[in-house]
Amino acid sequence: MLDLLELEQLTAFAECGTLSKAAEKLHISQPTITRTMQHLEDVFGVPLFLRSKNHIALNETGWQAVEYAGELLKDAKEAVEGVRAFDRSLHTITVSSCAPAPLWYLLPDLNESFPDMTISSSVKNNASVREDLQSGICTLAVLPGEQVPEDYCSVPFLKENLSICVPPGHELAVHTELSFAELNGYNFLLGTRLGFWDDMCREKMPASRFLVQTDQFTMQELIRESSLPCFVTNLTAEEKETFSDRIVIPITDREAKVMFHLVFKEENKKYAERFV
């Protein structure tokens, strides 16, 4: 029977060229690796090496054995990683969301409902969330209703409406509502990890430029002190202190009014039953 540790020594010998260097790399003694090479020849039942008084080298068959050994070691590693990943999946609820706001409501509920599970989440664009869902990377997905793939269970979860907010003296402050077309060309403050909102704003306003802020404190200070417009939603508008000195103006486009759906496979329905 082939031994993975012995196959690892064989591939190390092929890589290093000498038994002494291979033994040093693997932190074992040279007599140990010498015995391993002899045992491998017994297991394969054919000569694997060319030997002289003070030298050993792989013969043609030996190189073929090294190739198979590499494949077996790779398969063994993937098997271990696969089993570990499966075990993690039994104890982890992974959520991929196209926007940050749904996670503010979903994650606390999951933590309360499944206290023995680890909750993992990420914010991505629509395409990446769909990929996670279809590849089985995520347990639950959050997508706009029109983005839900066929053959998946889904339930309406949360509605979010996009607006802008500007200082009272800004030229846009006289409006009660605006479209993306009317906003195109204005420069905006923009946060990070916005998921599909980021893509939408850049797509709908190609002539605009965005001052992206990765630090939340810096973003809040700029909102208070700068004249640049920024985005706000009915869910983020609850941060009244940050936006208290600004005027909120709704965006009229259909794309700015999103109903998020919680999407899942039938076998993961138990994690979504609270919302069904």
PDB file of C-alpha atoms in Angstrom:
ATOM      1  CA  MET A   1       0.000   0.000   0.000  1.00  0.00           C
ATOM      2  CA  LEU A   2       1.305   3.433  -0.945  1.00  0.00           C
ATOM      3  CA  ASP A   3       2.051   5.777   1.933  1.00  0.00           C
ATOM      4  CA  LEU A   4       1.475   9.497   1.387  1.00  0.00           C
ATOM      5  CA  LEU A   5       4.428  10.472   3.578  1.00  0.00           C
ATOM      6  CA  GLU A   6       6.681   8.237   1.509  1.00  0.00           C
ATOM      7  CA  LEU A   7       5.311   9.733  -1.713  1.00  0.00           C
ATOM      8  CA  GLU A   8       6.048  13.190  -0.309  1.00  0.00           C
ATOM      9  CA  GLN A   9       9.642  12.108   0.270  1.00  0.00           C
ATOM     10  CA  LEU A  10       9.840  10.814  -3.314  1.00  0.00           C
ATOM     11  CA  THR A  11       8.654  14.108  -4.774  1.00  0.00           C
ATOM     12  CA  ALA A  12      11.044  16.002  -2.482  1.00  0.00           C
ATOM     13  CA  PHE A  13      13.919  13.877  -3.768  1.00  0.00           C
ATOM     14  CA  ALA A  14      12.874  14.590  -7.365  1.00  0.00           C
ATOM     15  CA  GLU A  15      12.753  18.307  -6.598  1.00  0.00           C
ATOM     16  CA  CYS A  16      15.996  18.532  -4.605  1.00  0.00           C
ATOM     17  CA  GLY A  17      18.121  16.110  -6.634  1.00  0.00           C
ATOM     18  CA  THR A  18      19.886  14.459  -3.704  1.00  0.00           C
ATOM     19  CA  LEU A  19      18.779  12.474  -0.684  1.00  0.00           C
ATOM     20  CA  SER A  20      20.622  14.755   1.704  1.00  0.00           C
ATOM     21  CA  LYS A  21      18.924  17.904   0.410  1.00  0.00           C
ATOM     22  CA  ALA A  22      15.529  16.199   0.424  1.00  0.00           C
ATOM     23  CA  ALA A  23      16.080  14.991   3.999  1.00  0.00           C
ATOM     24  CA  GLU A  24      17.071  18.511   5.033  1.00  0.00           C
ATOM     25  CA  LYS A  25      13.975  19.997   3.402  1.00  0.00           C
ATOM     26  CA  LEU A  26      11.670  17.525   5.157  1.00  0.00           C
ATOM     27  CA  HIS A  27      13.559  17.685   8.481  1.00  0.00           C
ATOM     28  CA  ILE A  28      14.234  13.941   8.562  1.00  0.00           C
ATOM     29  CA  SER A  29      17.448  11.919   8.607  1.00  0.00           C
ATOM     30  CA  GLN A  30      19.129  10.743   5.425  1.00  0.00           C
ATOM     31  CA  PRO A  31      18.972   7.043   6.484  1.00  0.00           C
ATOM     32  CA  THR A  32      15.187   7.479   6.860  1.00  0.00           C
ATOM     33  CA  ILE A  33      14.697   8.768   3.323  1.00  0.00           C
ATOM     34  CA  THR A  34      17.108   6.131   1.999  1.00  0.00           C
ATOM     35  CA  ARG A  35      14.971   3.385   3.543  1.00  0.00           C
ATOM     36  CA  THR A  36      11.859   5.041   2.098  1.00  0.00           C
ATOM     37  CA  MET A  37      13.255   4.928  -1.440  1.00  0.00           C
ATOM     38  CA  GLN A  38      14.047   1.246  -1.013  1.00  0.00           C
ATOM     39  CA  HIS A  39      10.567   0.544   0.354  1.00  0.00           C
ATOM     40  CA  LEU A  40       8.908   2.387  -2.529  1.00  0.00           C
ATOM     41  CA  GLU A  41      10.736   0.161  -5.006  1.00  0.00           C
ATOM     42  CA  ASP A  42       9.366  -2.843  -3.095  1.00  0.00           C
ATOM     43  CA  VAL A  43       5.842  -1.430  -3.175  1.00  0.00           C
ATOM     44  CA  PHE A  44       5.928  -0.622  -6.898  1.00  0.00           C
ATOM     45  CA  GLY A  45       7.719  -3.865  -7.624  1.00  0.00           C
ATOM     46  CA  VAL A  46      10.030  -2.292 -10.214  1.00  0.00           C
ATOM     47  CA  PRO A  47      13.368  -0.399 -10.110  1.00  0.00           C
ATOM     48  CA  LEU A  48      12.906   3.333  -9.689  1.00  0.00           C
ATOM     49  CA  PHE A  49      16.534   4.454  -9.362  1.00  0.00           C
ATOM     50  CA  LEU A  50      19.915   4.346 -11.022  1.00  0.00           C
ATOM     51  CA  ARG A  51      22.480   3.615  -8.341  1.00  0.00           C
ATOM     52  CA  SER A  52      26.242   3.977  -8.256  1.00  0.00           C
ATOM     53  CA  LYS A  53      28.659   3.766  -5.316  1.00  0.00           C
ATOM     54  CA  ASN A  54      27.941   7.267  -3.977  1.00  0.00           C
ATOM     55  CA  HIS A  55      24.986   8.398  -6.058  1.00  0.00           C
ATOM     56  CA  ILE A  56      21.318   7.662  -6.628  1.00  0.00           C
ATOM     57  CA  ALA A  57      19.115   9.117  -9.350  1.00  0.00           C
ATOM     58  CA  LEU A  58      15.633   8.499 -10.707  1.00  0.00           C
ATOM     59  CA  ASN A  59      15.383   6.306 -13.781  1.00  0.00           C
ATOM     60  CA  GLU A  60      12.664   6.757 -16.404  1.00  0.00           C
ATOM     61  CA  THR A  61      10.207   4.636 -14.430  1.00  0.00           C
ATOM     62  CA  GLY A  62      11.087   6.584 -11.297  1.00  0.00           C
ATOM     63  CA  TRP A  63      10.128   9.858 -12.963  1.00  0.00           C
ATOM     64  CA  GLN A  64       6.800   8.312 -13.939  1.00  0.00           C
ATOM     65  CA  ALA A  65       6.308   7.310 -10.299  1.00  0.00           C
ATOM     66  CA  VAL A  66       7.042  10.903  -9.255  1.00  0.00           C
ATOM     67  CA  GLU A  67       4.345  12.157 -11.623  1.00  0.00           C
ATOM     68  CA  TYR A  68       1.759   9.780 -10.156  1.00  0.00           C
ATOM     69  CA  ALA A  69       2.923  10.641  -6.648  1.00  0.00           C
ATOM     70  CA  GLY A  70       2.331  14.348  -7.317  1.00  0.00           C
ATOM     71  CA  GLU A  71      -1.190  13.633  -8.543  1.00  0.00           C
ATOM     72  CA  LEU A  72      -1.969  11.454  -5.521  1.00  0.00           C
ATOM     73  CA  LEU A  73      -0.654  14.075  -3.101  1.00  0.00           C
ATOM     74  CA  LYS A  74      -2.724  16.752  -4.822  1.00  0.00           C
ATOM     75  CA  ASP A  75      -5.836  14.569  -4.652  1.00  0.00           C
ATOM     76  CA  ALA A  76      -5.175  13.825  -0.983  1.00  0.00           C
ATOM     77  CA  LYS A  77      -4.820  17.533  -0.191  1.00  0.00           C
ATOM     78  CA  GLU A  78      -8.042  18.346  -2.019  1.00  0.00           C
ATOM     79  CA  ALA A  79      -9.808  15.529  -0.189  1.00  0.00           C
ATOM     80  CA  VAL A  80      -8.705  16.869   3.203  1.00  0.00           C
ATOM     81  CA  GLU A  81      -9.695  20.424   2.278  1.00  0.00           C
ATOM     82  CA  GLY A  82     -13.025  19.198   0.916  1.00  0.00           C
ATOM     83  CA  VAL A  83     -13.893  17.266   4.060  1.00  0.00           C
ATOM     84  CA  ARG A  84     -12.926  20.219   6.254  1.00  0.00           C
ATOM     85  CA  ALA A  85     -14.981  22.586   4.090  1.00  0.00           C
ATOM     86  CA  PHE A  86     -17.960  20.252   4.305  1.00  0.00           C
ATOM     87  CA  ASP A  87     -17.655  20.078   8.070  1.00  0.00           C
ATOM     88  CA  ARG A  88     -17.477  23.897   8.244  1.00  0.00           C
ATOM     89  CA  SER A  89     -20.609  24.093   6.099  1.00  0.00           C
ATOM     90  CA  LEU A  90     -22.479  22.025   8.681  1.00  0.00           C
ATOM     91  CA  HIS A  91     -21.680  24.638  11.303  1.00  0.00           C
ATOM     92  CA  THR A  92     -21.619  27.826   9.205  1.00  0.00           C
ATOM     93  CA  ILE A  93     -24.317  29.942   7.585  1.00  0.00           C
ATOM     94  CA  THR A  94     -22.720  31.883   4.761  1.00  0.00           C
ATOM     95  CA  VAL A  95     -24.565  34.922   3.409  1.00  0.00           C
ATOM     96  CA  SER A  96     -23.669  36.709   0.171  1.00  0.00           C
ATOM     97  CA  SER A  97     -25.485  40.023  -0.206  1.00  0.00           C
ATOM     98  CA  CYS A  98     -25.634  42.494  -3.076  1.00  0.00           C
ATOM     99  CA  ALA A  99     -25.868  45.412  -0.608  1.00  0.00           C
ATOM    100  CA  PRO A 100     -24.854  46.091   2.991  1.00  0.00           C
ATOM    101  CA  ALA A 101     -28.210  47.186   4.455  1.00  0.00           C
ATOM    102  CA  PRO A 102     -29.969  43.777   4.304  1.00  0.00           C
ATOM    103  CA  LEU A 103     -27.167  42.327   6.429  1.00  0.00           C
ATOM    104  CA  TRP A 104     -27.924  44.815   9.203  1.00  0.00           C
ATOM    105  CA  TYR A 105     -31.304  43.126   9.628  1.00  0.00           C
ATOM    106  CA  LEU A 106     -30.522  39.563   8.579  1.00  0.00           C
ATOM    107  CA  LEU A 107     -27.369  38.799  10.577  1.00  0.00           C
ATOM    108  CA  PRO A 108     -28.707  39.640  14.056  1.00  0.00           C
ATOM    109  CA  ASP A 109     -31.736  37.456  13.384  1.00  0.00           C
ATOM    110  CA  LEU A 110     -29.588  34.530  12.220  1.00  0.00           C
ATOM    111  CA  ASN A 111     -27.315  34.876  15.259  1.00  0.00           C
ATOM    112  CA  GLU A 112     -30.336  34.805  17.557  1.00  0.00           C
ATOM    113  CA  SER A 113     -32.084  31.947  15.762  1.00  0.00           C
ATOM    114  CA  PHE A 114     -28.979  29.767  15.302  1.00  0.00           C
ATOM    115  CA  PRO A 115     -26.674  30.515  18.240  1.00  0.00           C
ATOM    116  CA  ASP A 116     -24.579  27.373  17.669  1.00  0.00           C
ATOM    117  CA  MET A 117     -23.765  28.295  14.077  1.00  0.00           C
ATOM    118  CA  THR A 118     -21.008  30.564  12.787  1.00  0.00           C
ATOM    119  CA  ILE A 119     -22.379  33.347  10.588  1.00  0.00           C
ATOM    120  CA  SER A 120     -20.205  34.507   7.700  1.00  0.00           C
ATOM    121  CA  SER A 121     -21.175  37.323   5.323  1.00  0.00           C
ATOM    122  CA  SER A 122     -19.876  39.331   2.377  1.00  0.00           C
ATOM    123  CA  VAL A 123     -21.097  42.172   0.159  1.00  0.00           C
ATOM    124  CA  LYS A 124     -20.605  41.715  -3.591  1.00  0.00           C
ATOM    125  CA  ASN A 125     -22.096  42.809  -6.889  1.00  0.00           C
ATOM    126  CA  ASN A 126     -25.090  40.977  -8.332  1.00  0.00           C
ATOM    127  CA  ALA A 127     -23.084  38.701 -10.626  1.00  0.00           C
ATOM    128  CA  SER A 128     -20.764  37.557  -7.836  1.00  0.00           C
ATOM    129  CA  VAL A 129     -23.675  36.855  -5.477  1.00  0.00           C
ATOM    130  CA  ARG A 130     -25.369  34.746  -8.161  1.00  0.00           C
ATOM    131  CA  GLU A 131     -22.115  32.829  -8.679  1.00  0.00           C
ATOM    132  CA  ASP A 132     -21.849  32.153  -4.935  1.00  0.00           C
ATOM    133  CA  LEU A 133     -25.434  30.934  -4.888  1.00  0.00           C
ATOM    134  CA  GLN A 134     -25.132  28.650  -7.902  1.00  0.00           C
ATOM    135  CA  SER A 135     -21.764  27.215  -6.850  1.00  0.00           C
ATOM    136  CA  GLY A 136     -22.997  26.488  -3.331  1.00  0.00           C
ATOM    137  CA  ILE A 137     -20.515  28.863  -1.695  1.00  0.00           C
ATOM    138  CA  CYS A 138     -23.288  30.667   0.165  1.00  0.00           C
ATOM    139  CA  THR A 139     -26.196  29.290   2.189  1.00  0.00           C
ATOM    140  CA  LEU A 140     -28.349  32.375   1.707  1.00  0.00           C
ATOM    141  CA  ALA A 141     -28.151  35.115  -0.899  1.00  0.00           C
ATOM    142  CA  VAL A 142     -29.649  38.598  -1.029  1.00  0.00           C
ATOM    143  CA  LEU A 143     -30.486  39.870  -4.516  1.00  0.00           C
ATOM    144  CA  PRO A 144     -32.840  42.367  -6.169  1.00  0.00           C
ATOM    145  CA  GLY A 145     -36.045  40.578  -7.123  1.00  0.00           C
ATOM    146  CA  GLU A 146     -35.342  40.675 -10.867  1.00  0.00           C
ATOM    147  CA  GLN A 147     -31.939  39.065 -10.304  1.00  0.00           C
ATOM    148  CA  VAL A 148     -33.227  35.897  -8.612  1.00  0.00           C
ATOM    149  CA  PRO A 149     -32.177  32.825 -10.651  1.00  0.00           C
ATOM    150  CA  GLU A 150     -34.824  30.329 -11.708  1.00  0.00           C
ATOM    151  CA  ASP A 151     -35.252  27.111  -9.727  1.00  0.00           C
ATOM    152  CA  TYR A 152     -34.340  28.779  -6.428  1.00  0.00           C
ATOM    153  CA  CYS A 153     -36.611  29.573  -3.511  1.00  0.00           C
ATOM    154  CA  SER A 154     -36.952  33.258  -2.691  1.00  0.00           C
ATOM    155  CA  VAL A 155     -38.953  35.531  -0.434  1.00  0.00           C
ATOM    156  CA  PRO A 156     -39.251  39.354  -0.423  1.00  0.00           C
ATOM    157  CA  PHE A 157     -37.111  40.598   2.414  1.00  0.00           C
ATOM    158  CA  LEU A 158     -36.435  44.322   2.512  1.00  0.00           C
ATOM    159  CA  LYS A 159     -37.065  47.450   0.435  1.00  0.00           C
ATOM    160  CA  GLU A 160     -34.434  50.140  -0.029  1.00  0.00           C
ATOM    161  CA  ASN A 161     -34.861  53.443  -1.856  1.00  0.00           C
ATOM    162  CA  LEU A 162     -31.854  55.482  -2.964  1.00  0.00           C
ATOM    163  CA  SER A 163     -31.654  59.253  -2.472  1.00  0.00           C
ATOM    164  CA  ILE A 164     -28.950  61.885  -2.440  1.00  0.00           C
ATOM    165  CA  CYS A 165     -28.295  64.367   0.314  1.00  0.00           C
ATOM    166  CA  VAL A 166     -26.791  67.825  -0.155  1.00  0.00           C
ATOM    167  CA  PRO A 167     -26.023  70.859   2.014  1.00  0.00           C
ATOM    168  CA  PRO A 168     -28.798  73.517   2.038  1.00  0.00           C
ATOM    169  CA  GLY A 169     -26.704  75.876  -0.106  1.00  0.00           C
ATOM    170  CA  HIS A 170     -26.061  73.356  -2.889  1.00  0.00           C
ATOM    171  CA  GLU A 171     -27.645  74.114  -6.287  1.00  0.00           C
ATOM    172  CA  LEU A 172     -29.492  70.771  -6.190  1.00  0.00           C
ATOM    173  CA  ALA A 173     -31.119  71.604  -2.852  1.00  0.00           C
ATOM    174  CA  VAL A 174     -34.072  73.337  -4.557  1.00  0.00           C
ATOM    175  CA  HIS A 175     -35.286  70.017  -6.020  1.00  0.00           C
ATOM    176  CA  THR A 176     -37.785  67.692  -4.354  1.00  0.00           C
ATOM    177  CA  GLU A 177     -36.743  64.726  -6.523  1.00  0.00           C
ATOM    178  CA  LEU A 178     -34.093  64.013  -9.160  1.00  0.00           C
ATOM    179  CA  SER A 179     -33.248  61.388 -11.782  1.00  0.00           C
ATOM    180  CA  PHE A 180     -29.903  59.775 -12.491  1.00  0.00           C
ATOM    181  CA  ALA A 181     -29.812  61.694 -15.779  1.00  0.00           C
ATOM    182  CA  GLU A 182     -30.132  64.999 -13.912  1.00  0.00           C
ATOM    183  CA  LEU A 183     -27.408  63.945 -11.477  1.00  0.00           C
ATOM    184  CA  ASN A 184     -24.997  62.769 -14.173  1.00  0.00           C
ATOM    185  CA  GLY A 185     -21.922  64.984 -14.162  1.00  0.00           C
ATOM    186  CA  TYR A 186     -22.013  65.951 -10.503  1.00  0.00           C
ATOM    187  CA  ASN A 187     -19.240  64.635  -8.270  1.00  0.00           C
ATOM    188  CA  PHE A 188     -20.130  62.546  -5.210  1.00  0.00           C
ATOM    189  CA  LEU A 189     -18.754  61.196  -1.969  1.00  0.00           C
ATOM    190  CA  LEU A 190     -18.978  57.409  -2.074  1.00  0.00           C
ATOM    191  CA  GLY A 191     -18.393  54.741   0.546  1.00  0.00           C
ATOM    192  CA  THR A 192     -17.016  51.244  -0.001  1.00  0.00           C
ATOM    193  CA  ARG A 193     -18.578  47.766   0.186  1.00  0.00           C
ATOM    194  CA  LEU A 194     -21.790  49.035  -1.413  1.00  0.00           C
ATOM    195  CA  GLY A 195     -22.287  46.007  -3.634  1.00  0.00           C
ATOM    196  CA  PHE A 196     -24.515  46.597  -6.637  1.00  0.00           C
ATOM    197  CA  TRP A 197     -25.268  50.218  -5.599  1.00  0.00           C
ATOM    198  CA  ASP A 198     -21.681  51.112  -6.526  1.00  0.00           C
ATOM    199  CA  ASP A 199     -22.048  49.560  -9.988  1.00  0.00           C
ATOM    200  CA  MET A 200     -25.421  51.208 -10.536  1.00  0.00           C
ATOM    201  CA  CYS A 201     -24.249  54.709  -9.662  1.00  0.00           C
ATOM    202  CA  ARG A 202     -21.241  54.458 -11.948  1.00  0.00           C
ATOM    203  CA  GLU A 203     -23.335  52.997 -14.770  1.00  0.00           C
ATOM    204  CA  LYS A 204     -26.141  55.555 -14.494  1.00  0.00           C
ATOM    205  CA  MET A 205     -23.808  58.536 -14.049  1.00  0.00           C
ATOM    206  CA  PRO A 206     -20.817  57.914 -16.336  1.00  0.00           C
ATOM    207  CA  ALA A 207     -19.882  61.606 -16.396  1.00  0.00           C
ATOM    208  CA  SER A 208     -19.728  61.838 -12.600  1.00  0.00           C
ATOM    209  CA  ARG A 209     -16.628  61.328 -10.503  1.00  0.00           C
ATOM    210  CA  PHE A 210     -16.641  59.636  -7.110  1.00  0.00           C
ATOM    211  CA  LEU A 211     -14.463  60.428  -4.111  1.00  0.00           C
ATOM    212  CA  VAL A 212     -14.342  56.975  -2.512  1.00  0.00           C
ATOM    213  CA  GLN A 213     -13.843  56.796   1.247  1.00  0.00           C
ATOM    214  CA  THR A 214     -12.777  53.555   2.926  1.00  0.00           C
ATOM    215  CA  ASP A 215     -12.848  54.923   6.478  1.00  0.00           C
ATOM    216  CA  GLN A 216     -16.307  55.432   7.979  1.00  0.00           C
ATOM    217  CA  PHE A 217     -15.186  58.215  10.337  1.00  0.00           C
ATOM    218  CA  THR A 218     -13.584  60.164   7.476  1.00  0.00           C
ATOM    219  CA  MET A 219     -16.729  59.679   5.400  1.00  0.00           C
ATOM    220  CA  GLN A 220     -18.920  61.090   8.171  1.00  0.00           C
ATOM    221  CA  GLU A 221     -16.632  64.095   8.658  1.00  0.00           C
ATOM    222  CA  LEU A 222     -16.671  64.863   4.930  1.00  0.00           C
ATOM    223  CA  ILE A 223     -20.459  64.635   4.871  1.00  0.00           C
ATOM    224  CA  ARG A 224     -20.600  67.183   7.682  1.00  0.00           C
ATOM    225  CA  GLU A 225     -17.918  69.532   6.375  1.00  0.00           C
ATOM    226  CA  SER A 226     -17.831  69.274   2.558  1.00  0.00           C
ATOM    227  CA  SER A 227     -20.297  70.521  -0.067  1.00  0.00           C
ATOM    228  CA  LEU A 228     -20.149  67.321  -2.123  1.00  0.00           C
ATOM    229  CA  PRO A 229     -23.405  65.365  -2.481  1.00  0.00           C
ATOM    230  CA  CYS A 230     -23.524  61.826  -1.124  1.00  0.00           C
ATOM    231  CA  PHE A 231     -25.965  58.949  -1.278  1.00  0.00           C
ATOM    232  CA  VAL A 232     -28.399  57.933   1.413  1.00  0.00           C
ATOM    233  CA  THR A 233     -31.260  55.450   1.572  1.00  0.00           C
ATOM    234  CA  ASN A 234     -34.400  55.053   3.635  1.00  0.00           C
ATOM    235  CA  LEU A 235     -32.380  52.584   5.717  1.00  0.00           C
ATOM    236  CA  THR A 236     -29.242  54.670   6.207  1.00  0.00           C
ATOM    237  CA  ALA A 237     -31.189  57.890   6.747  1.00  0.00           C
ATOM    238  CA  GLU A 238     -31.727  56.701  10.310  1.00  0.00           C
ATOM    239  CA  GLU A 239     -28.202  57.999  10.996  1.00  0.00           C
ATOM    240  CA  LYS A 240     -29.823  61.376  11.632  1.00  0.00           C
ATOM    241  CA  GLU A 241     -26.815  62.946  13.320  1.00  0.00           C
ATOM    242  CA  THR A 242     -24.613  62.435  10.241  1.00  0.00           C
ATOM    243  CA  PHE A 243     -27.189  63.855   7.817  1.00  0.00           C
ATOM    244  CA  SER A 244     -28.881  66.360  10.134  1.00  0.00           C
ATOM    245  CA  ASP A 245     -27.573  69.420   8.285  1.00  0.00           C
ATOM    246  CA  ARG A 246     -28.324  68.053   4.808  1.00  0.00           C
ATOM    247  CA  ILE A 247     -31.378  67.881   2.559  1.00  0.00           C
ATOM    248  CA  VAL A 248     -32.439  64.441   1.355  1.00  0.00           C
ATOM    249  CA  ILE A 249     -33.691  64.265  -2.248  1.00  0.00           C
ATOM    250  CA  PRO A 250     -35.188  60.996  -3.588  1.00  0.00           C
ATOM    251  CA  ILE A 251     -33.994  59.556  -6.906  1.00  0.00           C
ATOM    252  CA  THR A 252     -36.969  58.819  -9.172  1.00  0.00           C
ATOM    253  CA  ASP A 253     -35.539  56.062 -11.402  1.00  0.00           C
ATOM    254  CA  ARG A 254     -37.087  52.615 -11.039  1.00  0.00           C
ATOM    255  CA  GLU A 255     -33.614  51.126 -10.478  1.00  0.00           C
ATOM    256  CA  ALA A 256     -33.201  53.307  -7.365  1.00  0.00           C
ATOM    257  CA  LYS A 257     -36.119  51.549  -5.639  1.00  0.00           C
ATOM    258  CA  VAL A 258     -35.117  47.980  -4.866  1.00  0.00           C
ATOM    259  CA  MET A 259     -36.958  45.099  -3.249  1.00  0.00           C
ATOM    260  CA  PHE A 260     -34.362  42.690  -1.940  1.00  0.00           C
ATOM    261  CA  HIS A 261     -35.185  38.988  -1.930  1.00  0.00           C
ATOM    262  CA  LEU A 262     -33.721  36.331   0.300  1.00  0.00           C
ATOM    263  CA  VAL A 263     -32.708  33.479  -2.036  1.00  0.00           C
ATOM    264  CA  PHE A 264     -31.863  29.900  -1.096  1.00  0.00           C
ATOM    265  CA  LYS A 265     -31.987  26.265  -2.132  1.00  0.00           C
ATOM    266  CA  GLU A 266     -34.802  24.108  -0.791  1.00  0.00           C
ATOM    267  CA  GLU A 267     -32.421  22.262   1.547  1.00  0.00           C
ATOM    268  CA  ASN A 268     -31.480  25.575   3.196  1.00  0.00           C
ATOM    269  CA  LYS A 269     -35.061  26.688   3.733  1.00  0.00           C
ATOM    270  CA  LYS A 270     -34.765  26.217   7.498  1.00  0.00           C
ATOM    271  CA  TYR A 271     -32.413  29.204   7.657  1.00  0.00           C
ATOM    272  CA  ALA A 272     -34.975  31.425   5.932  1.00  0.00           C
ATOM    273  CA  GLU A 273     -38.201  30.173   7.539  1.00  0.00           C
ATOM    274  CA  ARG A 274     -38.277  33.168   9.868  1.00  0.00           C
ATOM    275  CA  PHE A 275     -38.877  35.387   6.810  1.00  0.00           C
ATOM    276  CA  VAL A 276     -41.121  33.107   4.714  1.00  0.00           C
TER     277      VAL A 276
END
